[in-house]
Amino acid sequence: MANRDDPVDGTGSQLSLSKDGKLRLTNSAGITSFDSPTDTLLPQRTLTRISTHVSISSKVDYSSGYYKLFFDNDNVLRLLYQGPVVSSLYWPDPELSDPGHAGRSMYNSSRAAVLNESGYFWTSDHLEILATDFGVKTQRRLTLDRDGNLRLYSLEAMNEGWDWVVTWQAVSDPCTIHGICGPNSVCSYDHAFGRRCSCLQGFKIKDLTDWSFGCEAEFNLACNQSHESCLVLSNFLIFISLALI
């Protein structure tokens, strides 16, 4: 989706095919609108030092979400959760104080990443990824999904049609991705059933269609909010919420 946070309007916008075979979308002012952040890297397109890939908000909302793929100031390709309250880096594993322990290098300042048609993804910080179907000639895309995971997809023939199949993903345990289940909730994961979100006792899901909104209290604080006991309880709930997301 071109310029998804401020898309072109229906008046004066134009989609054209140039003589050299380029498809061009312009808004009513004649400005090309495909330079805005997106969530997908296609083969032979380069992710650079000035590029940032941003997830979508939800299945029905294509505006920019909370997850970002970018080259940090230390020249390492990273995934970042940037929510309304807190933000944190979560890939490579933040528990590794030295990115070198994850096979990354901070000493190449070119900051570039590229995917090819065979399923090989290379970055200037020495990350090398091979799709599970490496070498097969098919359509591919590298997408930062709305759940914060970076996945490589291949287009495969399935059930008399075509579908996108995951052939690599950055995070094997989705519960390690910050904000995946939202505030006041708990994330659990196993290979048989996948990721599950549940609310803390005394809380209920806030939005049945989107767990990223987390859970809200089923109770009210029956006291004056300025009372010391209420302040302690409120601060405790905030602390627990931030610790779990």
CSV table of C-alpha atoms in Angstrom, one decimal:
chain,number,residue,atom,x,y,z
A,1,MET,CA,0.0,0.0,0.0
A,2,ALA,CA,1.6,3.3,-1.1
A,3,ASN,CA,1.9,6.0,1.5
A,4,ARG,CA,-0.4,4.1,3.8
A,5,ASP,CA,-0.5,6.7,6.6
A,6,ASP,CA,-1.6,9.4,4.1
A,7,PRO,CA,-2.8,7.5,1.0
A,8,VAL,CA,-3.6,9.1,-2.3
A,9,ASP,CA,-7.1,10.4,-2.7
A,10,GLY,CA,-9.6,9.6,-5.5
A,11,THR,CA,-9.4,13.0,-7.1
A,12,GLY,CA,-6.4,13.9,-9.2
A,13,SER,CA,-4.3,10.8,-8.4
A,14,GLN,CA,-2.9,8.9,-11.4
A,15,LEU,CA,-1.5,5.4,-12.1
A,16,SER,CA,0.6,5.3,-15.2
A,17,LEU,CA,3.0,3.1,-17.1
A,18,SER,CA,6.1,4.8,-18.4
A,19,LYS,CA,7.8,4.0,-21.7
A,20,ASP,CA,10.6,2.3,-19.9
A,21,GLY,CA,8.2,-0.1,-18.2
A,22,LYS,CA,7.9,1.6,-14.7
A,23,LEU,CA,4.6,1.7,-12.9
A,24,ARG,CA,4.1,5.1,-11.3
A,25,LEU,CA,1.5,6.2,-8.8
A,26,THR,CA,1.2,10.0,-8.1
A,27,ASN,CA,-1.1,12.0,-5.9
A,28,SER,CA,-3.1,15.1,-6.9
A,29,ALA,CA,0.0,17.2,-6.6
A,30,GLY,CA,2.0,15.0,-9.0
A,31,ILE,CA,4.2,13.6,-6.2
A,32,THR,CA,5.2,9.9,-6.4
A,33,SER,CA,4.0,8.2,-3.2
A,34,PHE,CA,5.9,4.9,-3.1
A,35,ASP,CA,8.8,6.1,-1.0
A,36,SER,CA,7.0,5.8,2.3
A,37,PRO,CA,7.8,3.0,4.8
A,38,THR,CA,6.4,-0.4,3.9
A,39,ASP,CA,6.5,-3.8,5.5
A,40,THR,CA,7.9,-5.9,2.6
A,41,LEU,CA,11.2,-6.3,0.9
A,42,LEU,CA,11.0,-7.8,-2.6
A,43,PRO,CA,13.9,-9.6,-4.4
A,44,GLN,CA,16.6,-7.3,-5.7
A,45,ARG,CA,15.3,-4.3,-3.7
A,46,THR,CA,17.9,-3.1,-1.2
A,47,LEU,CA,17.2,-2.2,2.4
A,48,THR,CA,19.6,0.7,3.2
A,49,ARG,CA,20.7,2.9,6.0
A,50,ILE,CA,17.8,5.3,5.4
A,51,SER,CA,15.2,2.6,4.9
A,52,THR,CA,12.8,1.5,7.6
A,53,HIS,CA,10.3,-1.3,7.3
A,54,VAL,CA,7.2,-0.9,9.5
A,55,SER,CA,4.5,-3.5,10.2
A,56,ILE,CA,0.8,-2.9,9.6
A,57,SER,CA,-1.4,-2.2,12.6
A,58,SER,CA,-3.9,-5.1,12.1
A,59,LYS,CA,-5.6,-7.3,9.5
A,60,VAL,CA,-8.1,-4.5,8.7
A,61,ASP,CA,-5.9,-1.5,9.4
A,62,TYR,CA,-2.9,-1.0,7.0
A,63,SER,CA,-1.5,2.1,8.8
A,64,SER,CA,1.9,1.9,10.4
A,65,GLY,CA,2.1,-0.5,13.4
A,66,TYR,CA,4.5,-0.8,16.3
A,67,TYR,CA,7.2,-3.0,14.9
A,68,LYS,CA,10.2,-1.7,12.8
A,69,LEU,CA,13.1,-3.3,10.9
A,70,PHE,CA,16.1,-1.0,10.5
A,71,PHE,CA,19.8,-0.6,10.6
A,72,ASP,CA,20.8,0.8,14.0
A,73,ASN,CA,23.6,3.2,14.7
A,74,ASP,CA,25.9,0.3,15.4
A,75,ASN,CA,25.4,-1.0,11.8
A,76,VAL,CA,23.4,-4.0,13.0
A,77,LEU,CA,20.0,-4.9,11.4
A,78,ARG,CA,17.5,-4.9,14.3
A,79,LEU,CA,13.8,-5.4,15.1
A,80,LEU,CA,12.3,-2.8,17.4
A,81,TYR,CA,9.0,-2.6,19.2
A,82,GLN,CA,8.0,1.0,19.6
A,83,GLY,CA,4.7,1.2,21.4
A,84,PRO,CA,2.7,4.0,22.9
A,85,VAL,CA,4.3,3.6,26.4
A,86,VAL,CA,7.6,1.7,26.0
A,87,SER,CA,10.0,0.6,23.3
A,88,SER,CA,12.6,-2.1,23.2
A,89,LEU,CA,14.9,-3.9,20.8
A,90,TYR,CA,14.1,-7.7,20.6
A,91,TRP,CA,16.2,-9.1,17.7
A,92,PRO,CA,19.0,-10.0,17.7
A,93,ASP,CA,18.5,-11.3,21.3
A,94,PRO,CA,18.9,-8.3,23.6
A,95,GLU,CA,20.4,-10.6,26.2
A,96,LEU,CA,23.5,-10.8,24.0
A,97,SER,CA,25.5,-7.7,25.0
A,98,ASP,CA,27.8,-8.2,21.9
A,99,PRO,CA,25.9,-8.7,18.5
A,100,GLY,CA,29.0,-10.8,17.5
A,101,HIS,CA,27.6,-13.6,19.7
A,102,ALA,CA,24.7,-13.8,17.3
A,103,GLY,CA,27.0,-13.8,14.3
A,104,ARG,CA,26.6,-10.1,13.5
A,105,SER,CA,29.3,-7.6,12.8
A,106,MET,CA,29.3,-3.9,13.7
A,107,TYR,CA,32.2,-3.0,11.5
A,108,ASN,CA,30.6,-2.6,8.1
A,109,SER,CA,29.1,0.9,7.8
A,110,SER,CA,27.5,0.3,4.4
A,111,ARG,CA,24.3,-0.9,6.0
A,112,ALA,CA,22.6,-2.8,3.2
A,113,ALA,CA,20.4,-5.9,3.0
A,114,VAL,CA,19.1,-7.7,-0.1
A,115,LEU,CA,17.0,-10.7,-1.0
A,116,ASN,CA,17.4,-12.7,-4.2
A,117,GLU,CA,15.1,-14.9,-6.2
A,118,SER,CA,16.7,-18.1,-5.0
A,119,GLY,CA,15.9,-17.4,-1.4
A,120,TYR,CA,19.2,-16.0,-0.1
A,121,PHE,CA,19.0,-13.0,2.2
A,122,TRP,CA,22.3,-11.2,3.0
A,123,THR,CA,23.0,-8.2,5.1
A,124,SER,CA,26.2,-6.1,5.6
A,125,ASP,CA,26.4,-7.1,9.3
A,126,HIS,CA,27.1,-10.7,8.2
A,127,LEU,CA,23.6,-12.1,8.6
A,128,GLU,CA,23.0,-14.8,5.9
A,129,ILE,CA,19.7,-16.6,5.5
A,130,LEU,CA,18.7,-19.4,3.2
A,131,ALA,CA,15.1,-20.2,2.6
A,132,THR,CA,14.1,-23.8,3.3
A,133,ASP,CA,13.3,-24.1,-0.4
A,134,PHE,CA,16.5,-22.3,-1.5
A,135,GLY,CA,17.2,-22.6,-5.2
A,136,VAL,CA,13.6,-23.0,-6.3
A,137,LYS,CA,12.5,-20.5,-8.8
A,138,THR,CA,9.4,-18.8,-7.4
A,139,GLN,CA,8.1,-15.5,-6.2
A,140,ARG,CA,9.4,-14.4,-2.7
A,141,ARG,CA,9.0,-11.7,-0.2
A,142,LEU,CA,10.5,-10.7,3.2
A,143,THR,CA,7.8,-9.2,5.4
A,144,LEU,CA,7.7,-7.7,8.8
A,145,ASP,CA,4.3,-9.1,9.9
A,146,ARG,CA,1.9,-7.4,12.2
A,147,ASP,CA,2.9,-9.7,15.1
A,148,GLY,CA,6.4,-8.3,15.0
A,149,ASN,CA,8.1,-11.4,13.4
A,150,LEU,CA,10.2,-11.0,10.3
A,151,ARG,CA,9.4,-13.8,7.8
A,152,LEU,CA,10.5,-15.0,4.4
A,153,TYR,CA,7.7,-16.3,2.2
A,154,SER,CA,7.7,-18.3,-1.0
A,155,LEU,CA,4.7,-18.6,-3.4
A,156,GLU,CA,3.8,-22.3,-3.8
A,157,ALA,CA,1.1,-24.2,-5.7
A,158,MET,CA,-1.4,-25.6,-3.2
A,159,ASN,CA,-4.9,-27.1,-3.5
A,160,GLU,CA,-5.3,-26.1,-7.2
A,161,GLY,CA,-4.2,-22.6,-6.4
A,162,TRP,CA,-1.3,-20.6,-4.9
A,163,ASP,CA,-0.4,-19.6,-1.4
A,164,TRP,CA,2.4,-17.9,0.5
A,165,VAL,CA,4.4,-20.3,2.7
A,166,VAL,CA,6.9,-19.4,5.4
A,167,THR,CA,10.4,-20.6,4.6
A,168,TRP,CA,12.2,-18.7,7.4
A,169,GLN,CA,11.4,-16.5,10.4
A,170,ALA,CA,13.6,-14.4,12.6
A,171,VAL,CA,12.0,-15.3,16.0
A,172,SER,CA,11.2,-19.0,16.7
A,173,ASP,CA,9.3,-18.2,20.0
A,174,PRO,CA,6.8,-15.4,19.3
A,175,CYS,CA,6.3,-14.8,23.0
A,176,THR,CA,9.8,-13.2,23.2
A,177,ILE,CA,8.5,-10.4,20.9
A,178,HIS,CA,7.6,-7.3,23.0
A,179,GLY,CA,3.9,-6.3,23.1
A,180,ILE,CA,2.7,-9.5,21.3
A,181,CYS,CA,-0.3,-10.0,23.7
A,182,GLY,CA,-0.7,-6.5,25.0
A,183,PRO,CA,-0.9,-5.1,28.5
A,184,ASN,CA,-2.2,-7.1,31.5
A,185,SER,CA,-1.9,-10.4,29.5
A,186,VAL,CA,0.3,-13.5,29.5
A,187,CYS,CA,1.8,-15.2,26.3
A,188,SER,CA,2.4,-18.9,26.1
A,189,TYR,CA,3.7,-20.9,23.1
A,190,ASP,CA,4.2,-24.5,22.0
A,191,HIS,CA,4.9,-26.0,18.6
A,192,ALA,CA,1.7,-27.9,18.5
A,193,PHE,CA,-0.8,-25.1,19.2
A,194,GLY,CA,1.3,-22.0,18.4
A,195,ARG,CA,1.0,-18.8,20.4
A,196,ARG,CA,-1.8,-18.2,22.9
A,197,CYS,CA,-2.7,-15.1,24.9
A,198,SER,CA,-4.6,-15.0,28.1
A,199,CYS,CA,-5.6,-12.3,30.6
A,200,LEU,CA,-4.4,-12.0,34.1
A,201,GLN,CA,-6.9,-12.9,36.8
A,202,GLY,CA,-9.4,-10.1,37.2
A,203,PHE,CA,-8.9,-8.8,33.7
A,204,LYS,CA,-10.8,-9.4,30.4
A,205,ILE,CA,-9.7,-9.0,26.8
A,206,LYS,CA,-10.2,-5.5,25.5
A,207,ASP,CA,-10.6,-6.2,21.8
A,208,LEU,CA,-11.8,-9.7,20.7
A,209,THR,CA,-10.3,-9.2,17.3
A,210,ASP,CA,-6.8,-8.0,18.3
A,211,TRP,CA,-4.8,-9.2,21.3
A,212,SER,CA,-2.3,-6.3,20.9
A,213,PHE,CA,-4.7,-4.1,22.8
A,214,GLY,CA,-4.3,-6.5,25.8
A,215,CYS,CA,-6.7,-6.8,28.7
A,216,GLU,CA,-8.7,-4.4,30.8
A,217,ALA,CA,-9.7,-4.6,34.5
A,218,GLU,CA,-13.0,-6.2,35.4
A,219,PHE,CA,-13.0,-4.3,38.7
A,220,ASN,CA,-13.0,-0.7,39.8
A,221,LEU,CA,-10.8,0.8,42.5
A,222,ALA,CA,-13.4,1.5,45.3
A,223,CYS,CA,-11.4,4.3,47.0
A,224,ASN,CA,-10.2,7.8,46.5
A,225,GLN,CA,-7.5,7.8,43.8
A,226,SER,CA,-5.4,10.2,45.9
A,227,HIS,CA,-5.3,7.7,48.8
A,228,GLU,CA,-1.9,6.1,49.3
A,229,SER,CA,-3.2,2.5,49.1
A,230,CYS,CA,-4.9,3.3,45.7
A,231,LEU,CA,-1.7,4.9,44.4
A,232,VAL,CA,0.3,1.8,45.4
A,233,LEU,CA,-2.1,-0.5,43.8
A,234,SER,CA,-2.3,1.5,40.6
A,235,ASN,CA,1.5,1.7,40.3
A,236,PHE,CA,1.7,-2.1,41.0
A,237,LEU,CA,-0.7,-2.8,38.1
A,238,ILE,CA,1.2,-0.5,35.8
A,239,PHE,CA,4.5,-2.3,36.7
A,240,ILE,CA,3.0,-5.8,36.2
A,241,SER,CA,1.6,-4.6,32.8
A,242,LEU,CA,4.9,-3.3,31.5
A,243,ALA,CA,6.8,-6.4,32.8
A,244,LEU,CA,4.5,-8.8,30.9
A,245,ILE,CA,4.2,-7.1,27.5
